Amino acid sequence: MDFYLGLAQIFGVHTLLGLSAYVVLLTGQVSMAQAGFYAIGAYTAGAMTAMFGLHILPAIVIAGLVSAAIACIVGFPALRVKGLMLVVATLAFGEMVRLFFFNLTWQVERNGDRVGPNGAEGFRSIRYFPENGWEVWHVTVFIWFVVVVVMGALWWMDRTRAGAVLRAVGHDETAAQSIGLNLTAVKVGAMTAGGFIAGLGGGIYAHTVTHIEHGVFGVLLATFAIAYPILGGLGSVFGTLIAVLFIQGFLIEGLRFMGEWRSLLFGALIVLAMNLRPHGLLGEHAPRLKNLFGAGPARPSDPLSTKEAK
Amino acid sequence: MDYFLIIDFVQSLLDGLLFGTTYALIGIGFTLIFGVMRKLNLAYGAAALAGTYIGVAATFAFDAPPPVVFLLSALGSGAIGIVVYYCCFRFTPTHYPMASLLASVGMLLFIDEVVIHASHGMPLPYPSVFREATIELGDIWVRGDLLFVFFICVVAMAVLFWLLYRTPLGLATRAVSQQPRAAALCGIDPTRVNLLTFGLAGILGGIAGAMTAAAVGVLSPIIAMGLTVKGLIAVVIGGLGSIPGAIIGGLLVGAAENVFLMLRGVTERDIYVMLLLFLFLTLRPGGLFGSTAGRD
């Protein structure tokens, strides 16, 4: 049972990571920096509980805020460029963060032990959960509580003006600018929100594994972060969740019986999925619940459908 | 200033400039593909590495001499480039760049895994030439193998320039990169040009991979990530879509990397290269040679 609860924890933190990239992708920007923000969150939250003895909740909120602040600062120079240049800039930033933690040694004395990040060895014994008697299912429930809150907030945001603004910038920057939207503010705002969510996810991740080291937060994690929302489709937050279940649940855990061939199949299936469903598994316009169950009144002509005509 | 420090500095700078030509080749490959398709091919570094492994396989199969190994590396990488085009770019929608981007990420993971499977993750020896030879200029030593790397890369660039500016194929490639629709109206088949560009870029990548492996002496899957990241940085510094820019950017990245290696050690080296990139993005977002169109 603990195995499945642990699996649910992995799904949870990866969903947070994917959602952080989702917010930025809504504005049409491909950010490879999410693994960097995730790392900042992980190290910050780890330092808060293990080194300064804070409670887990303020620790992850502080981690989120620190990541958000750094995302905001990075956003200004990085978002002056777009497309390929932004991919490279954010990729470089992510690597820079990873190398910073690779070189960071900062330990303090606590209960007779030295705790803190120790260079290439990583940050050991972030043992908040076991020290405070949390059981595995407590942790799982806690993680999914955070995930549901974040998903709910994003789902609600999608239905407000803010969501429309983000999508407007993502669809056509020139058109968005001509109706008076401030592109820089929107993009940096999305980046900041993404940084906050990644920081939360990283903070929780650090506590579930108790030992973090720089190698985890490499380019591979960054590509996973953008892979979830793109693979799931940018129509709604549920696309990201489904993609996390598909990648982590099916491709990584479900194909374990294939042994060594699993990792080969993994990349090939992503290529196949993008060729068959280029707009993601759920597509660009997520199916609404009422359309699925036929509960809502069927509209005779959907005014939105005209925009698909090319 | 300390005399030996200056000598060390010049020595690092020179080694870096010679080795930087491999980054320049990778950068040119990215720029070529971006030029004709306006897409980013993230599988490019991995494809270059896989091609290099094909060359190594030849040494195991029939004890091939180094020139044959280098040639096979280049051609193998070109062939893989064409496969990547068909798998990731041919059938994904052109107006939705994220699909092909993620497909190329999938391809990157796939190629990486194939290489690790085939080589069991162990580093393999790679033939290198002129390893023992050095040219001494006063207190500065020029390593023979690095000079060879530099020479081969310069020849590859010269051939590329000849192809692009003196042949009908190059004319077609430049036409598609300037205005795809107009090129298609003139009877140029964009698919064929794209295919050829992927093959050409693949060959350049294979040469870069082979030369990197020849300079290091061993071949391991880790090289791919370095090639990809450094190549992309070279492109951004030089300006997207500009081939001279990619060359200058590659040399600059190689030199900066080696100088920081001498000043700050191997673990901090890449941080400063990334900082250099950020400096360029802030002060000159279009790159050294980039037009404003390059920002798109």
Short mmCIF file of N, CA, C and O in Angstrom, two decimals, chain A residues 93-150:
data_model
loop_
_atom_site.label_atom_id
_atom_site.label_comp_id
_atom_site.label_asym_id
_atom_site.label_seq_id
_atom_site.Cartn_x
_atom_site.Cartn_y
_atom_site.Cartn_z
N PHE A 93 19.39 29.45 -17.87
CA PHE A 93 19.11 29.83 -16.49
C PHE A 93 18.96 28.59 -15.61
O PHE A 93 19.52 28.52 -14.51
N GLY A 94 18.23 27.59 -16.13
CA GLY A 94 18.03 26.36 -15.36
C GLY A 94 19.36 25.69 -15.03
O GLY A 94 19.60 25.27 -13.89
N GLU A 95 20.24 25.63 -16.03
CA GLU A 95 21.55 25.02 -15.81
C GLU A 95 22.36 25.83 -14.81
O GLU A 95 23.10 25.29 -14.00
N MET A 96 22.20 27.16 -14.88
CA MET A 96 22.94 28.03 -13.99
C MET A 96 22.52 27.76 -12.54
O MET A 96 23.37 27.66 -11.65
N VAL A 97 21.22 27.61 -12.32
CA VAL A 97 20.72 27.32 -10.98
C VAL A 97 21.28 25.99 -10.49
O VAL A 97 21.75 25.85 -9.36
N ARG A 98 21.25 24.98 -11.38
CA ARG A 98 21.73 23.67 -11.00
C ARG A 98 23.21 23.74 -10.61
O ARG A 98 23.62 23.19 -9.58
N LEU A 99 24.00 24.45 -11.41
CA LEU A 99 25.44 24.55 -11.11
C LEU A 99 25.69 25.36 -9.85
O LEU A 99 26.64 25.10 -9.11
N PHE A 100 24.80 26.33 -9.59
CA PHE A 100 24.93 27.11 -8.35
C PHE A 100 24.79 26.18 -7.15
O PHE A 100 25.60 26.21 -6.22
N PHE A 101 23.79 25.31 -7.17
CA PHE A 101 23.59 24.39 -6.04
C PHE A 101 24.67 23.32 -6.01
O PHE A 101 24.98 22.78 -4.95
N PHE A 102 25.22 23.01 -7.17
CA PHE A 102 26.34 22.06 -7.22
C PHE A 102 27.52 22.62 -6.45
O PHE A 102 28.27 21.88 -5.81
N ASN A 103 27.70 23.94 -6.50
CA ASN A 103 28.84 24.56 -5.84
C ASN A 103 28.53 25.10 -4.45
O ASN A 103 29.42 25.58 -3.77
N LEU A 104 27.25 25.04 -4.04
CA LEU A 104 26.85 25.68 -2.79
C LEU A 104 27.15 24.77 -1.59
O LEU A 104 26.71 23.63 -1.53
N THR A 105 27.94 25.29 -0.67
CA THR A 105 28.13 24.59 0.61
C THR A 105 27.81 25.57 1.71
O THR A 105 28.44 26.62 1.83
N TRP A 106 26.78 25.26 2.50
CA TRP A 106 26.34 26.18 3.55
C TRP A 106 25.68 25.34 4.62
O TRP A 106 24.54 24.94 4.48
N GLN A 107 26.45 25.01 5.67
CA GLN A 107 25.91 24.10 6.68
C GLN A 107 25.86 24.79 8.02
O GLN A 107 26.71 25.62 8.35
N VAL A 108 24.83 24.45 8.80
CA VAL A 108 24.73 25.01 10.15
C VAL A 108 24.64 23.85 11.15
O VAL A 108 24.29 22.72 10.80
N GLU A 109 24.97 24.17 12.38
CA GLU A 109 24.96 23.19 13.45
C GLU A 109 23.53 23.08 13.98
O GLU A 109 22.90 24.10 14.28
N ARG A 110 22.99 21.86 14.04
CA ARG A 110 21.65 21.73 14.61
C ARG A 110 21.54 20.37 15.28
O ARG A 110 21.76 19.34 14.65
N ASN A 111 21.20 20.35 16.56
CA ASN A 111 21.08 19.12 17.36
C ASN A 111 22.35 18.27 17.24
O ASN A 111 22.29 17.05 17.12
N GLY A 112 23.47 18.92 17.23
CA GLY A 112 24.74 18.18 17.20
C GLY A 112 25.14 17.70 15.82
O GLY A 112 26.22 17.16 15.65
N ASP A 113 24.25 17.88 14.84
CA ASP A 113 24.60 17.47 13.47
C ASP A 113 24.81 18.70 12.60
O ASP A 113 24.25 19.76 12.88
N ARG A 114 25.61 18.50 11.56
CA ARG A 114 25.73 19.59 10.60
C ARG A 114 24.75 19.33 9.46
O ARG A 114 24.81 18.30 8.80
N VAL A 115 23.80 20.25 9.26
CA VAL A 115 22.83 20.07 8.18
C VAL A 115 22.94 21.24 7.21
O VAL A 115 23.35 22.34 7.59
N GLY A 116 22.57 20.96 5.97
CA GLY A 116 22.58 22.00 4.95
C GLY A 116 23.16 21.46 3.66
O GLY A 116 23.69 20.36 3.62
N PRO A 117 23.02 22.24 2.59
CA PRO A 117 23.56 21.80 1.31
C PRO A 117 25.07 21.66 1.38
O PRO A 117 25.75 22.51 1.97
N ASN A 118 25.57 20.57 0.84
CA ASN A 118 27.02 20.33 0.90
C ASN A 118 27.53 20.00 -0.49
O ASN A 118 27.85 18.85 -0.80
N GLY A 119 27.58 21.01 -1.35
CA GLY A 119 28.18 20.86 -2.67
C GLY A 119 27.61 19.71 -3.47
O GLY A 119 26.39 19.50 -3.51
N ALA A 120 28.50 18.93 -4.08
CA ALA A 120 28.07 17.85 -4.95
C ALA A 120 27.35 16.75 -4.19
O ALA A 120 26.58 15.99 -4.76
N GLU A 121 27.58 16.67 -2.87
CA GLU A 121 26.95 15.61 -2.09
C GLU A 121 25.45 15.86 -1.94
O GLU A 121 24.69 14.94 -1.67
N GLY A 122 25.05 17.11 -2.07
CA GLY A 122 23.64 17.42 -1.97
C GLY A 122 23.23 17.80 -0.56
O GLY A 122 24.07 17.98 0.32
N PHE A 123 21.93 17.92 -0.37
CA PHE A 123 21.34 18.36 0.88
C PHE A 123 20.72 17.14 1.53
O PHE A 123 19.73 16.62 1.05
N ARG A 124 21.33 16.67 2.62
CA ARG A 124 20.85 15.44 3.25
C ARG A 124 19.89 15.73 4.40
O ARG A 124 19.82 16.83 4.90
N SER A 125 19.20 14.72 4.79
CA SER A 125 18.33 14.66 5.98
C SER A 125 17.40 15.86 6.12
O SER A 125 17.46 16.61 7.09
N ILE A 126 16.54 16.04 5.12
CA ILE A 126 15.42 16.97 5.25
C ILE A 126 14.30 16.12 5.82
O ILE A 126 13.43 15.65 5.10
N ARG A 127 14.35 15.88 7.12
CA ARG A 127 13.50 14.83 7.71
C ARG A 127 12.34 15.42 8.49
O ARG A 127 12.05 14.98 9.60
N TYR A 128 11.66 16.41 7.92
CA TYR A 128 10.56 17.01 8.68
C TYR A 128 9.45 16.01 8.92
O TYR A 128 8.95 15.86 10.04
N PHE A 129 9.04 15.27 7.89
CA PHE A 129 7.90 14.36 8.01
C PHE A 129 8.16 13.24 9.02
O PHE A 129 7.37 13.06 9.96
N PRO A 130 9.25 12.48 8.91
CA PRO A 130 9.48 11.42 9.90
C PRO A 130 9.72 11.97 11.31
O PRO A 130 9.26 11.37 12.28
N GLU A 131 10.37 13.13 11.43
CA GLU A 131 10.66 13.67 12.76
C GLU A 131 9.38 14.06 13.49
O GLU A 131 9.31 13.99 14.71
N ASN A 132 8.37 14.50 12.71
CA ASN A 132 7.14 14.93 13.35
C ASN A 132 6.05 13.87 13.30
O ASN A 132 4.88 14.16 13.48
N GLY A 133 6.44 12.64 13.01
CA GLY A 133 5.50 11.52 13.08
C GLY A 133 4.44 11.51 12.01
O GLY A 133 3.34 10.99 12.23
N TRP A 134 4.72 12.10 10.84
CA TRP A 134 3.74 12.02 9.75
C TRP A 134 3.84 10.64 9.13
O TRP A 134 4.93 10.16 8.85
N GLU A 135 2.69 10.01 8.89
CA GLU A 135 2.72 8.73 8.19
C GLU A 135 2.62 8.98 6.69
O GLU A 135 2.32 10.08 6.25
N VAL A 136 2.85 7.90 5.92
CA VAL A 136 2.90 8.06 4.47
C VAL A 136 1.60 8.64 3.94
O VAL A 136 1.60 9.55 3.10
N TRP A 137 0.46 8.14 4.47
CA TRP A 137 -0.81 8.64 3.89
C TRP A 137 -1.08 10.08 4.29
O TRP A 137 -1.72 10.82 3.56
N HIS A 138 -0.55 10.50 5.46
CA HIS A 138 -0.67 11.92 5.82
C HIS A 138 0.00 12.78 4.75
O HIS A 138 -0.55 13.77 4.29
N VAL A 139 1.23 12.35 4.39
CA VAL A 139 2.00 13.13 3.42
C VAL A 139 1.26 13.16 2.08
O VAL A 139 1.14 14.22 1.44
N THR A 140 0.76 12.00 1.67
CA THR A 140 0.06 11.93 0.38
C THR A 140 -1.16 12.85 0.37
O THR A 140 -1.37 13.59 -0.59
N VAL A 141 -1.92 12.81 1.47
CA VAL A 141 -3.10 13.67 1.53
C VAL A 141 -2.69 15.14 1.49
O VAL A 141 -3.29 15.95 0.78
N PHE A 142 -1.63 15.46 2.23
CA PHE A 142 -1.14 16.85 2.25
C PHE A 142 -0.76 17.32 0.85
O PHE A 142 -1.16 18.40 0.40
N ILE A 143 0.00 16.46 0.12
CA ILE A 143 0.44 16.83 -1.23
C ILE A 143 -0.76 17.07 -2.13
O ILE A 143 -0.86 18.08 -2.83
N TRP A 144 -1.70 16.12 -2.09
CA TRP A 144 -2.83 16.27 -3.00
C TRP A 144 -3.75 17.41 -2.62
O TRP A 144 -4.42 17.98 -3.46
N PHE A 145 -3.74 17.76 -1.31
CA PHE A 145 -4.48 18.95 -0.91
C PHE A 145 -3.90 20.19 -1.60
O PHE A 145 -4.63 20.99 -2.20
N VAL A 146 -2.56 20.29 -1.57
CA VAL A 146 -1.91 21.43 -2.24
C VAL A 146 -2.19 21.40 -3.74
O VAL A 146 -2.52 22.42 -4.35
N VAL A 147 -2.08 20.18 -4.33
CA VAL A 147 -2.31 20.06 -5.78
C VAL A 147 -3.72 20.52 -6.13
O VAL A 147 -3.92 21.28 -7.08
N VAL A 148 -4.71 20.08 -5.33
CA VAL A 148 -6.10 20.43 -5.63
C VAL A 148 -6.30 21.94 -5.49
O VAL A 148 -6.97 22.56 -6.33
N VAL A 149 -5.69 22.54 -4.47
CA VAL A 149 -5.83 23.99 -4.29
C VAL A 149 -5.25 24.73 -5.51
O VAL A 149 -5.89 25.60 -6.09
N VAL A 150 -4.03 24.31 -5.92
CA VAL A 150 -3.38 24.99 -7.05
C VAL A 150 -4.18 24.77 -8.33
O VAL A 150 -4.44 25.71 -9.10
#
